[in-house]
PDB file of C-alpha atoms and ligand atoms in Angstrom:
ATOM      1  CA  MET A   1     -59.362 -59.440 -62.943  1.00 80.00           C
ATOM      2  CA  ASN A   2     -58.329 -62.929 -61.964  1.00 88.00           C
ATOM      3  CA  TYR A   3     -58.986 -64.349 -58.402  1.00 97.00           C
ATOM      4  CA  ASN A   4     -57.665 -67.545 -56.577  1.00 97.00           C
ATOM      5  CA  ASN A   5     -60.545 -67.881 -54.037  1.00 98.00           C
ATOM      6  CA  ILE A   6     -63.502 -66.030 -55.363  1.00 98.00           C
ATOM      7  CA  ILE A   7     -65.762 -65.779 -58.573  1.00 98.00           C
ATOM      8  CA  ASN A   8     -66.889 -62.673 -59.991  1.00 96.00           C
ATOM      9  CA  ASP A   9     -70.145 -62.675 -61.782  1.00 97.00           C
ATOM     10  CA  PHE A  10     -72.011 -59.651 -63.631  1.00 97.00           C
ATOM     11  CA  SER A  11     -75.489 -59.745 -64.887  1.00 97.00           C
ATOM     12  CA  ASN A  12     -78.261 -57.394 -65.353  1.00 97.00           C
ATOM     13  CA  GLY A  13     -77.294 -54.933 -62.827  1.00 97.00           C
ATOM     14  CA  ILE A  14     -76.174 -57.597 -60.241  1.00 98.00           C
ATOM     15  CA  THR A  15     -72.579 -58.477 -59.262  1.00 98.00           C
ATOM     16  CA  THR A  16     -72.447 -61.817 -57.317  1.00 98.00           C
ATOM     17  CA  ILE A  17     -69.490 -62.661 -55.539  1.00 98.00           C
ATOM     18  CA  THR A  18     -68.958 -66.316 -54.729  1.00 98.00           C
ATOM     19  CA  ILE A  19     -66.528 -67.293 -52.288  1.00 98.00           C
ATOM     20  CA  ASN A  20     -64.812 -70.533 -53.505  1.00 98.00           C
ATOM     21  CA  ARG A  21     -62.475 -72.576 -51.378  1.00 97.00           C
ATOM     22  CA  PRO A  22     -64.748 -75.610 -51.058  1.00 95.00           C
ATOM     23  CA  SER A  23     -62.039 -77.846 -49.861  1.00 95.00           C
ATOM     24  CA  LYS A  24     -61.833 -75.421 -46.665  1.00 97.00           C
ATOM     25  CA  LEU A  25     -65.478 -74.785 -46.508  1.00 98.00           C
ATOM     26  CA  ASN A  26     -64.889 -71.217 -48.029  1.00 98.00           C
ATOM     27  CA  ALA A  27     -63.001 -70.291 -44.832  1.00 98.00           C
ATOM     28  CA  LEU A  28     -61.462 -66.986 -44.979  1.00 98.00           C
ATOM     29  CA  ASN A  29     -57.948 -66.825 -45.436  1.00 97.00           C
ATOM     30  CA  ARG A  30     -55.865 -63.720 -45.737  1.00 97.00           C
ATOM     31  CA  GLU A  31     -55.745 -63.550 -49.502  1.00 98.00           C
ATOM     32  CA  THR A  32     -59.553 -64.419 -49.775  1.00 98.00           C
ATOM     33  CA  ILE A  33     -60.214 -61.235 -47.621  1.00 98.00           C
ATOM     34  CA  TYR A  34     -57.840 -59.250 -49.789  1.00 98.00           C
ATOM     35  CA  GLU A  35     -59.787 -60.569 -53.154  1.00 98.00           C
ATOM     36  CA  LEU A  36     -63.307 -59.761 -51.690  1.00 98.00           C
ATOM     37  CA  HIS A  37     -61.972 -56.125 -50.753  1.00 98.00           C
ATOM     38  CA  SER A  38     -60.679 -55.476 -54.344  1.00 98.00           C
ATOM     39  CA  ALA A  39     -63.992 -56.996 -55.821  1.00 98.00           C
ATOM     40  CA  LEU A  40     -66.112 -54.984 -53.621  1.00 98.00           C
ATOM     41  CA  LYS A  41     -64.095 -51.891 -54.167  1.00 97.00           C
ATOM     42  CA  LEU A  42     -64.327 -52.367 -58.088  1.00 97.00           C
ATOM     43  CA  SER A  43     -68.246 -53.229 -57.896  1.00 96.00           C
ATOM     44  CA  GLU A  44     -68.433 -49.857 -55.826  1.00 94.00           C
ATOM     45  CA  THR A  45     -67.012 -48.072 -58.383  1.00 94.00           C
ATOM     46  CA  ASP A  46     -68.753 -49.630 -61.489  1.00 95.00           C
ATOM     47  CA  SER A  47     -71.804 -47.887 -62.260  1.00 92.00           C
ATOM     48  CA  ASN A  48     -73.544 -50.998 -63.740  1.00 95.00           C
ATOM     49  CA  THR A  49     -73.710 -52.598 -60.532  1.00 97.00           C
ATOM     50  CA  LYS A  50     -76.538 -51.825 -58.707  1.00 97.00           C
ATOM     51  CA  VAL A  51     -76.721 -54.551 -56.138  1.00 98.00           C
ATOM     52  CA  ILE A  52     -74.135 -57.291 -54.689  1.00 98.00           C
ATOM     53  CA  ILE A  53     -74.908 -60.814 -53.425  1.00 98.00           C
ATOM     54  CA  ILE A  54     -72.187 -62.529 -51.782  1.00 98.00           C
ATOM     55  CA  THR A  55     -72.500 -66.179 -51.494  1.00 98.00           C
ATOM     56  CA  GLY A  56     -70.376 -69.143 -51.121  1.00 98.00           C
ATOM     57  CA  ASP A  57     -69.594 -72.263 -53.459  1.00 98.00           C
ATOM     58  CA  GLY A  58     -71.398 -75.632 -53.283  1.00 95.00           C
ATOM     59  CA  GLU A  59     -74.249 -76.636 -51.153  1.00 95.00           C
ATOM     60  CA  LYS A  60     -72.255 -76.891 -47.843  1.00 97.00           C
ATOM     61  CA  ALA A  61     -70.911 -73.699 -46.765  1.00 98.00           C
ATOM     62  CA  PHE A  62     -71.291 -70.242 -47.054  1.00 98.00           C
ATOM     63  CA  VAL A  63     -68.160 -69.719 -45.236  1.00 98.00           C
ATOM     64  CA  ALA A  64     -67.030 -71.553 -42.152  1.00 98.00           C
ATOM     65  CA  GLY A  65     -65.383 -68.828 -40.692  1.00 97.00           C
ATOM     66  CA  ALA A  66     -61.886 -67.306 -40.398  1.00 97.00           C
ATOM     67  CA  ASP A  67     -59.064 -69.775 -41.701  1.00 97.00           C
ATOM     68  CA  ILE A  68     -57.989 -70.999 -38.319  1.00 96.00           C
ATOM     69  CA  SER A  69     -54.665 -72.488 -39.725  1.00 96.00           C
ATOM     70  CA  GLU A  70     -53.485 -68.792 -40.329  1.00 97.00           C
ATOM     71  CA  PHE A  71     -53.605 -67.571 -36.622  1.00 96.00           C
ATOM     72  CA  ALA A  72     -53.295 -70.724 -34.733  1.00 95.00           C
ATOM     73  CA  HIS A  73     -49.957 -69.532 -33.493  1.00 96.00           C
ATOM     74  CA  PHE A  74     -50.439 -65.798 -33.174  1.00 95.00           C
ATOM     75  CA  ASP A  75     -49.493 -63.641 -30.274  1.00 95.00           C
ATOM     76  CA  LEU A  76     -51.714 -60.332 -28.836  1.00 96.00           C
ATOM     77  CA  GLU A  77     -50.180 -57.668 -31.213  1.00 95.00           C
ATOM     78  CA  GLN A  78     -50.783 -60.489 -34.438  1.00 96.00           C
ATOM     79  CA  GLY A  79     -54.149 -60.995 -33.229  1.00 96.00           C
ATOM     80  CA  ALA A  80     -55.389 -57.652 -32.756  1.00 97.00           C
ATOM     81  CA  SER A  81     -53.921 -56.832 -36.026  1.00 97.00           C
ATOM     82  CA  LEU A  82     -55.901 -59.512 -37.640  1.00 97.00           C
ATOM     83  CA  SER A  83     -59.082 -58.188 -36.314  1.00 97.00           C
ATOM     84  CA  LYS A  84     -58.492 -54.806 -37.299  1.00 97.00           C
ATOM     85  CA  GLU A  85     -57.044 -55.444 -40.723  1.00 97.00           C
ATOM     86  CA  GLY A  86     -60.043 -57.715 -41.198  1.00 98.00           C
ATOM     87  CA  GLN A  87     -62.680 -55.264 -39.860  1.00 98.00           C
ATOM     88  CA  ASP A  88     -60.847 -52.333 -42.273  1.00 98.00           C
ATOM     89  CA  LEU A  89     -60.520 -54.373 -45.461  1.00 98.00           C
ATOM     90  CA  LEU A  90     -63.829 -56.374 -45.267  1.00 98.00           C
ATOM     91  CA  PHE A  91     -66.490 -56.085 -42.625  1.00 98.00           C
ATOM     92  CA  ASN A  92     -66.697 -52.326 -42.197  1.00 97.00           C
ATOM     93  CA  LEU A  93     -66.044 -51.836 -46.051  1.00 98.00           C
ATOM     94  CA  VAL A  94     -69.416 -54.248 -46.706  1.00 98.00           C
ATOM     95  CA  GLU A  95     -71.511 -52.275 -44.098  1.00 97.00           C
ATOM     96  CA  ASN A  96     -70.776 -49.102 -45.749  1.00 97.00           C
ATOM     97  CA  LEU A  97     -70.821 -49.754 -49.289  1.00 98.00           C
ATOM     98  CA  THR A  98     -73.100 -47.512 -51.021  1.00 96.00           C
ATOM     99  CA  THR A  99     -74.423 -50.284 -53.354  1.00 98.00           C
ATOM    100  CA  PRO A 100     -76.761 -52.849 -51.061  1.00 98.00           C
ATOM    101  CA  VAL A 101     -75.268 -55.940 -50.275  1.00 98.00           C
ATOM    102  CA  ILE A 102     -77.252 -59.060 -49.869  1.00 98.00           C
ATOM    103  CA  ALA A 103     -75.892 -62.075 -48.191  1.00 99.00           C
ATOM    104  CA  ALA A 104     -77.199 -65.160 -49.882  1.00 99.00           C
ATOM    105  CA  ILE A 105     -76.176 -68.086 -46.937  1.00 98.00           C
ATOM    106  CA  ASN A 106     -76.323 -71.396 -48.630  1.00 98.00           C
ATOM    107  CA  GLY A 107     -74.937 -73.329 -45.767  1.00 98.00           C
ATOM    108  CA  PHE A 108     -72.701 -72.993 -42.748  1.00 98.00           C
ATOM    109  CA  ALA A 109     -72.089 -69.348 -41.782  1.00 98.00           C
ATOM    110  CA  LEU A 110     -69.792 -69.541 -38.892  1.00 98.00           C
ATOM    111  CA  GLY A 111     -67.448 -67.180 -37.063  1.00 98.00           C
ATOM    112  CA  GLY A 112     -65.951 -64.980 -39.759  1.00 98.00           C
ATOM    113  CA  GLY A 113     -68.639 -66.337 -41.964  1.00 98.00           C
ATOM    114  CA  LEU A 114     -71.471 -65.139 -39.891  1.00 98.00           C
ATOM    115  CA  GLU A 115     -69.741 -61.759 -39.435  1.00 98.00           C
ATOM    116  CA  LEU A 116     -69.752 -61.161 -43.179  1.00 98.00           C
ATOM    117  CA  ALA A 117     -73.391 -62.261 -43.618  1.00 98.00           C
ATOM    118  CA  LEU A 118     -74.119 -59.702 -40.467  1.00 98.00           C
ATOM    119  CA  SER A 119     -72.148 -56.909 -42.338  1.00 98.00           C
ATOM    120  CA  ALA A 120     -74.585 -57.061 -45.333  1.00 98.00           C
ATOM    121  CA  HIS A 121     -77.346 -55.014 -45.822  1.00 98.00           C
ATOM    122  CA  PHE A 122     -79.608 -57.689 -44.966  1.00 98.00           C
ATOM    123  CA  ARG A 123     -79.517 -61.768 -45.327  1.00 98.00           C
ATOM    124  CA  VAL A 124     -81.572 -64.651 -47.333  1.00 99.00           C
ATOM    125  CA  ALA A 125     -80.814 -68.309 -46.103  1.00 98.00           C
ATOM    126  CA  SER A 126     -81.624 -71.518 -47.671  1.00 98.00           C
ATOM    127  CA  GLU A 127     -83.401 -74.156 -45.383  1.00 98.00           C
ATOM    128  CA  ASN A 128     -79.885 -76.166 -44.756  1.00 98.00           C
ATOM    129  CA  ALA A 129     -78.109 -73.244 -43.594  1.00 98.00           C
ATOM    130  CA  ARG A 130     -76.395 -73.326 -39.975  1.00 98.00           C
ATOM    131  CA  MET A 131     -75.334 -70.071 -38.214  1.00 98.00           C
ATOM    132  CA  GLY A 132     -73.121 -69.634 -35.216  1.00 98.00           C
ATOM    133  CA  LEU A 133     -70.157 -67.809 -33.409  1.00 98.00           C
ATOM    134  CA  PRO A 134     -67.997 -70.763 -32.410  1.00 98.00           C
ATOM    135  CA  GLU A 135     -65.063 -68.620 -31.347  1.00 97.00           C
ATOM    136  CA  THR A 136     -65.324 -69.358 -27.374  1.00 96.00           C
ATOM    137  CA  SER A 137     -64.898 -72.827 -28.409  1.00 96.00           C
ATOM    138  CA  LEU A 138     -61.359 -71.801 -29.569  1.00 96.00           C
ATOM    139  CA  GLY A 139     -60.387 -69.889 -26.778  1.00 96.00           C
ATOM    140  CA  LEU A 140     -61.416 -66.515 -28.605  1.00 97.00           C
ATOM    141  CA  ILE A 141     -64.024 -63.903 -29.203  1.00 97.00           C
ATOM    142  CA  PRO A 142     -65.807 -62.942 -32.290  1.00 97.00           C
ATOM    143  CA  GLY A 143     -63.220 -60.688 -34.032  1.00 97.00           C
ATOM    144  CA  TYR A 144     -64.618 -59.344 -37.149  1.00 98.00           C
ATOM    145  CA  GLY A 145     -67.544 -57.212 -35.615  1.00 97.00           C
ATOM    146  CA  GLY A 146     -69.637 -59.988 -34.353  1.00 97.00           C
ATOM    147  CA  THR A 147     -69.924 -58.954 -30.795  1.00 97.00           C
ATOM    148  CA  GLN A 148     -71.494 -55.693 -32.190  1.00 96.00           C
ATOM    149  CA  ARG A 149     -73.504 -56.448 -35.318  1.00 97.00           C
ATOM    150  CA  LEU A 150     -74.891 -59.905 -34.019  1.00 98.00           C
ATOM    151  CA  THR A 151     -76.382 -57.716 -30.682  1.00 96.00           C
ATOM    152  CA  GLN A 152     -77.723 -55.072 -32.968  1.00 95.00           C
ATOM    153  CA  ILE A 153     -79.475 -57.599 -35.172  1.00 97.00           C
ATOM    154  CA  VAL A 154     -80.876 -59.975 -32.521  1.00 98.00           C
ATOM    155  CA  GLY A 155     -80.508 -58.399 -29.269  1.00 97.00           C
ATOM    156  CA  LYS A 156     -77.988 -58.723 -26.344  1.00 97.00           C
ATOM    157  CA  GLY A 157     -79.589 -62.005 -24.662  1.00 98.00           C
ATOM    158  CA  ARG A 158     -79.461 -63.924 -27.854  1.00 98.00           C
ATOM    159  CA  ALA A 159     -76.256 -62.862 -29.198  1.00 98.00           C
ATOM    160  CA  LEU A 160     -74.700 -63.797 -25.781  1.00 98.00           C
ATOM    161  CA  GLU A 161     -76.246 -66.776 -25.662  1.00 98.00           C
ATOM    162  CA  LEU A 162     -75.057 -67.743 -29.326  1.00 98.00           C
ATOM    163  CA  ILE A 163     -71.706 -66.437 -28.271  1.00 97.00           C
ATOM    164  CA  MET A 164     -70.903 -68.147 -24.816  1.00 98.00           C
ATOM    165  CA  THR A 165     -72.458 -71.645 -25.948  1.00 98.00           C
ATOM    166  CA  GLY A 166     -70.850 -71.490 -29.282  1.00 97.00           C
ATOM    167  CA  SER A 167     -73.962 -73.266 -30.637  1.00 98.00           C
ATOM    168  CA  MET A 168     -75.252 -73.241 -34.091  1.00 98.00           C
ATOM    169  CA  ILE A 169     -78.876 -72.240 -34.854  1.00 98.00           C
ATOM    170  CA  ASP A 170     -80.971 -73.724 -38.054  1.00 98.00           C
ATOM    171  CA  ALA A 171     -82.371 -71.249 -40.844  1.00 98.00           C
ATOM    172  CA  LYS A 172     -85.701 -71.508 -39.102  1.00 98.00           C
ATOM    173  CA  ARG A 173     -84.423 -70.217 -35.574  1.00 98.00           C
ATOM    174  CA  ALA A 174     -82.334 -67.565 -37.409  1.00 98.00           C
ATOM    175  CA  LEU A 175     -85.482 -66.382 -39.235  1.00 98.00           C
ATOM    176  CA  ASP A 176     -87.392 -66.241 -35.856  1.00 98.00           C
ATOM    177  CA  TYR A 177     -84.540 -64.243 -34.581  1.00 98.00           C
ATOM    178  CA  GLY A 178     -84.510 -61.574 -37.415  1.00 98.00           C
ATOM    179  CA  LEU A 179     -81.142 -62.869 -38.344  1.00 98.00           C
ATOM    180  CA  VAL A 180     -82.181 -63.607 -41.883  1.00 98.00           C
ATOM    181  CA  ASN A 181     -85.156 -62.071 -43.731  1.00 98.00           C
ATOM    182  CA  TYR A 182     -86.372 -64.984 -45.592  1.00 98.00           C
ATOM    183  CA  VAL A 183     -85.543 -68.877 -45.606  1.00 98.00           C
ATOM    184  CA  VAL A 184     -85.993 -70.542 -48.966  1.00 98.00           C
ATOM    185  CA  PRO A 185     -85.016 -73.968 -50.750  1.00 98.00           C
ATOM    186  CA  LEU A 186     -81.391 -73.945 -51.741  1.00 98.00           C
ATOM    187  CA  ASN A 187     -81.966 -74.166 -55.396  1.00 98.00           C
ATOM    188  CA  GLN A 188     -84.603 -70.995 -54.698  1.00 98.00           C
ATOM    189  CA  LEU A 189     -81.607 -68.840 -52.833  1.00 98.00           C
ATOM    190  CA  LEU A 190     -80.214 -67.163 -55.542  1.00 98.00           C
ATOM    191  CA  ILE A 191     -83.290 -66.898 -57.501  1.00 98.00           C
ATOM    192  CA  THR A 192     -84.939 -65.180 -54.482  1.00 98.00           C
ATOM    193  CA  CYS A 193     -82.131 -62.789 -53.680  1.00 98.00           C
ATOM    194  CA  THR A 194     -82.040 -61.900 -57.768  1.00 98.00           C
ATOM    195  CA  GLU A 195     -85.993 -60.981 -57.023  1.00 98.00           C
ATOM    196  CA  LEU A 196     -85.077 -59.138 -54.253  1.00 98.00           C
ATOM    197  CA  ALA A 197     -82.291 -57.162 -55.977  1.00 98.00           C
ATOM    198  CA  GLU A 198     -84.758 -56.338 -59.108  1.00 98.00           C
ATOM    199  CA  LYS A 199     -87.075 -54.742 -56.696  1.00 98.00           C
ATOM    200  CA  ILE A 200     -83.987 -52.649 -55.492  1.00 98.00           C
ATOM    201  CA  MET A 201     -82.989 -51.943 -58.780  1.00 97.00           C
ATOM    202  CA  SER A 202     -86.426 -50.436 -59.719  1.00 97.00           C
ATOM    203  CA  ASN A 203     -85.991 -47.586 -56.955  1.00 97.00           C
ATOM    204  CA  SER A 204     -83.609 -44.597 -57.067  1.00 97.00           C
ATOM    205  CA  PRO A 205     -79.890 -45.612 -56.794  1.00 96.00           C
ATOM    206  CA  VAL A 206     -78.731 -42.372 -55.113  1.00 96.00           C
ATOM    207  CA  ALA A 207     -81.737 -42.577 -52.611  1.00 98.00           C
ATOM    208  CA  ILE A 208     -80.834 -46.451 -51.778  1.00 98.00           C
ATOM    209  CA  SER A 209     -77.405 -45.029 -51.084  1.00 97.00           C
ATOM    210  CA  ALA A 210     -78.365 -42.163 -48.806  1.00 98.00           C
ATOM    211  CA  ALA A 211     -80.932 -44.636 -46.840  1.00 98.00           C
ATOM    212  CA  ILE A 212     -78.007 -46.964 -46.247  1.00 97.00           C
ATOM    213  CA  LYS A 213     -75.724 -44.366 -44.710  1.00 96.00           C
ATOM    214  CA  ALA A 214     -78.663 -42.892 -42.684  1.00 96.00           C
ATOM    215  CA  VAL A 215     -79.818 -46.294 -41.306  1.00 96.00           C
ATOM    216  CA  ASN A 216     -75.865 -47.250 -40.603  1.00 95.00           C
ATOM    217  CA  ALA A 217     -75.690 -43.841 -38.880  1.00 94.00           C
ATOM    218  CA  HIS A 218     -77.586 -45.437 -36.043  1.00 85.00           C
ATOM    219  CA  HIS A 219     -74.772 -47.472 -35.182  1.00 78.00           C
ATOM    220  CA  PHE A 220     -72.000 -45.224 -34.825  1.00 78.00           C
ATOM    221  CA  ASP A 221     -70.933 -43.897 -31.558  1.00 75.00           C
ATOM    222  CA  GLY A 222     -70.902 -40.091 -31.537  1.00 81.00           C
ATOM    223  CA  VAL A 223     -73.082 -39.625 -34.501  1.00 85.00           C
ATOM    224  CA  ASN A 224     -76.915 -38.399 -34.315  1.00 90.00           C
ATOM    225  CA  GLY A 225     -78.637 -40.643 -36.626  1.00 90.00           C
ATOM    226  CA  PHE A 226     -81.640 -38.193 -36.955  1.00 90.00           C
ATOM    227  CA  GLN A 227     -79.202 -35.370 -37.993  1.00 93.00           C
ATOM    228  CA  VAL A 228     -77.870 -38.048 -40.633  1.00 92.00           C
ATOM    229  CA  GLU A 229     -81.269 -38.855 -41.735  1.00 93.00           C
ATOM    230  CA  ILE A 230     -82.185 -34.962 -42.279  1.00 94.00           C
ATOM    231  CA  SER A 231     -78.708 -33.973 -44.093  1.00 92.00           C
ATOM    232  CA  GLU A 232     -79.252 -37.044 -46.380  1.00 94.00           C
ATOM    233  CA  PHE A 233     -83.022 -36.503 -47.066  1.00 94.00           C
ATOM    234  CA  GLY A 234     -82.001 -32.864 -47.848  1.00 93.00           C
ATOM    235  CA  LYS A 235     -79.542 -34.128 -50.365  1.00 95.00           C
ATOM    236  CA  CYS A 236     -82.065 -36.203 -51.921  1.00 94.00           C
ATOM    237  CA  PHE A 237     -83.893 -33.183 -53.059  1.00 96.00           C
ATOM    238  CA  GLU A 238     -80.881 -31.856 -55.426  1.00 96.00           C
ATOM    239  CA  THR A 239     -80.787 -35.266 -57.259  1.00 96.00           C
ATOM    240  CA  GLU A 240     -82.262 -35.862 -60.981  1.00 96.00           C
ATOM    241  CA  ASP A 241     -83.794 -39.362 -59.327  1.00 96.00           C
ATOM    242  CA  PHE A 242     -85.880 -36.981 -57.124  1.00 96.00           C
ATOM    243  CA  LYS A 243     -87.152 -34.895 -59.904  1.00 96.00           C
ATOM    244  CA  GLU A 244     -87.606 -38.159 -62.012  1.00 96.00           C
ATOM    245  CA  GLY A 245     -89.709 -39.931 -59.479  1.00 95.00           C
ATOM    246  CA  THR A 246     -92.038 -37.301 -58.272  1.00 95.00           C
ATOM    247  CA  THR A 247     -92.655 -36.324 -61.838  1.00 95.00           C
ATOM    248  CA  ALA A 248     -93.360 -39.958 -62.937  1.00 95.00           C
ATOM    249  CA  PHE A 249     -95.677 -40.315 -60.062  1.00 94.00           C
ATOM    250  CA  LEU A 250     -97.563 -36.915 -61.097  1.00 95.00           C
ATOM    251  CA  GLU A 251     -97.768 -38.348 -64.810  1.00 96.00           C
ATOM    252  CA  LYS A 252     -98.790 -41.601 -63.637  1.00 96.00           C
ATOM    253  CA  ARG A 253     -95.924 -43.441 -65.302  1.00 96.00           C
ATOM    254  CA  LYS A 254     -92.944 -45.725 -64.164  1.00 95.00           C
ATOM    255  CA  ALA A 255     -89.923 -43.679 -63.078  1.00 95.00           C
ATOM    256  CA  LYS A 256     -86.940 -44.041 -65.006  1.00 95.00           C
ATOM    257  CA  PHE A 257     -84.083 -43.417 -62.580  1.00 96.00           C
ATOM    258  CA  THR A 258     -80.393 -42.692 -63.712  1.00 94.00           C
ATOM    259  CA  GLY A 259     -78.583 -42.896 -60.345  1.00 92.00           C
ATOM    260  CA  LYS A 260     -78.089 -38.939 -60.541  1.00 94.00           C
TER     261      LYS A 260
HETATM  262  N1  COA B 301     -60.389 -72.668 -40.849  1.00 64.15           N
HETATM  263  C1  COA B 301     -59.762 -73.519 -41.563  1.00 64.15           C
HETATM  264  N2  COA B 301     -60.210 -74.732 -42.099  1.00 64.15           N
HETATM  265  C2  COA B 301     -61.395 -74.918 -41.955  1.00 64.15           C
HETATM  266  C3  COA B 301     -62.258 -74.260 -41.345  1.00 64.15           C
HETATM  267  C4  COA B 301     -61.833 -72.965 -40.628  1.00 64.15           C
HETATM  268  N3  COA B 301     -62.684 -71.955 -40.056  1.00 64.15           N
HETATM  269  N4  COA B 301     -63.403 -74.948 -41.368  1.00 64.15           N
HETATM  270  C5  COA B 301     -63.469 -75.985 -42.178  1.00 64.15           C
HETATM  271  N5  COA B 301     -62.282 -76.188 -42.427  1.00 64.15           N
HETATM  272  C6  COA B 301     -61.699 -77.042 -43.310  1.00 64.15           C
HETATM  273  C7  COA B 301     -61.141 -78.407 -42.357  1.00 64.15           C
HETATM  274  O1  COA B 301     -60.038 -78.133 -41.753  1.00 64.15           O
HETATM  275  C8  COA B 301     -61.525 -79.346 -43.489  1.00 64.15           C
HETATM  276  O2  COA B 301     -59.876 -79.432 -44.197  1.00 64.15           O
HETATM  277  P1  COA B 301     -59.171 -80.763 -44.412  1.00 64.15           P
HETATM  278  O3  COA B 301     -59.940 -81.712 -45.298  1.00 64.15           O
HETATM  279  O4  COA B 301     -57.902 -80.491 -45.079  1.00 64.15           O
HETATM  280  O5  COA B 301     -59.012 -81.413 -43.090  1.00 64.15           O
HETATM  281  C9  COA B 301     -62.166 -78.812 -44.137  1.00 64.15           C
HETATM  282  O6  COA B 301     -62.446 -77.481 -44.252  1.00 64.15           O
HETATM  283  C10 COA B 301     -63.830 -79.454 -44.301  1.00 64.15           C
HETATM  284  O7  COA B 301     -64.246 -79.270 -42.927  1.00 64.15           O
HETATM  285  P2  COA B 301     -64.662 -80.526 -42.044  1.00 64.15           P
HETATM  286  O8  COA B 301     -64.442 -80.147 -40.696  1.00 64.15           O
HETATM  287  O9  COA B 301     -63.722 -81.887 -42.576  1.00 64.15           O
HETATM  288  O10 COA B 301     -66.012 -80.694 -42.164  1.00 64.15           O
HETATM  289  P3  COA B 301     -67.322 -81.253 -41.469  1.00 64.15           P
HETATM  290  O11 COA B 301     -68.703 -81.339 -42.258  1.00 64.15           O
HETATM  291  O12 COA B 301     -67.216 -82.430 -40.571  1.00 64.15           O
HETATM  292  O13 COA B 301     -67.560 -80.369 -40.593  1.00 64.15           O
HETATM  293  C11 COA B 301     -67.675 -77.742 -39.710  1.00 64.15           C
HETATM  294  C12 COA B 301     -68.101 -78.754 -40.857  1.00 64.15           C
HETATM  295  C13 COA B 301     -68.067 -76.698 -40.440  1.00 64.15           C
HETATM  296  C14 COA B 301     -68.799 -78.121 -38.442  1.00 64.15           C
HETATM  297  C15 COA B 301     -66.398 -77.568 -39.428  1.00 64.15           C
HETATM  298  O14 COA B 301     -65.408 -77.923 -40.440  1.00 64.15           O
HETATM  299  C16 COA B 301     -65.974 -76.460 -38.285  1.00 64.15           C
HETATM  300  O15 COA B 301     -66.384 -76.651 -37.217  1.00 64.15           O
HETATM  301  N6  COA B 301     -65.085 -75.762 -38.827  1.00 64.15           N
HETATM  302  C17 COA B 301     -64.697 -74.542 -37.934  1.00 64.15           C
HETATM  303  C18 COA B 301     -65.761 -73.468 -37.682  1.00 64.15           C
HETATM  304  C19 COA B 301     -65.364 -72.641 -36.762  1.00 64.15           C
HETATM  305  O16 COA B 301     -64.750 -72.796 -35.544  1.00 64.15           O
HETATM  306  N7  COA B 301     -65.351 -71.353 -37.119  1.00 64.15           N
HETATM  307  C20 COA B 301     -64.851 -70.142 -36.561  1.00 64.15           C
HETATM  308  C21 COA B 301     -63.518 -69.821 -36.866  1.00 64.15           C
HETATM  309  S1  COA B 301     -63.022 -68.492 -36.005  1.00 64.15           S
END
């Protein structure tokens, strides 16, 4: 499929989606959100894709936010539907993909950019990365899930400080906060993400999907995460991967998972 704002690469089980609007610091306009939605849906149904890496083109920005020029004239209804449509099409989709998603933060991750990274299953940043939710400086609040996911990941005090000050933090501070799992030199960013993806790919894809569902259940109102864990745990026992994993362990050999 041809895209105008993203580049979709596949290699050795990993689909890397690169947001590619460098002249606008990879800001998320509507078309980019639709393209990301389409590429992610395709990757999810492609049985060859075991891990998805999302990154930004160039050395300056992961994503510098939602495209401000597209919503500067919006009213209440348009604002609310911008937020809902974005959450439905992209941010909730990423969080709930059953294929693991790693955000490779290669520069500015601001507003919708940080919210996209927060939707991923975990994050790795380059040393030059800068992160923040500057929406209050525009008279807004984060609308793509940032008030919820940043709070879940770094805690209420740190989330509210970042949101109320609109300040950026550097990669080292993000690591201290647990916002990113690793900080590496920019030229090592995709290499590190690939190494992590390879470790993930050595494990059972069905078990990994079940783990994502169970961990995410923690965040949903009215859902008992322990109950989801029990149910997903039970379902694992019916999979070929479970038989293969336990048999390989007992036979002292490396498991060969099929994802079934
Ligand atoms: N929406 C639309 N365009 C954006 C953008 C965004 N979120 N972020 C950057 N751009 C555009 C700029 O308008 C500029 O375009 P132009 O060359 O046509 O004027 C281009 O990207 C380069 O940005 P510029 O501001 O010149 O780069 P800089 O190095 O001086 O500053 C930032 C970098 C990230 C600090 C600055 O671009 C910025 O503050 N961006 C907005 C961040 C934000 O508020 N995001 C939340 C949105 S809800």
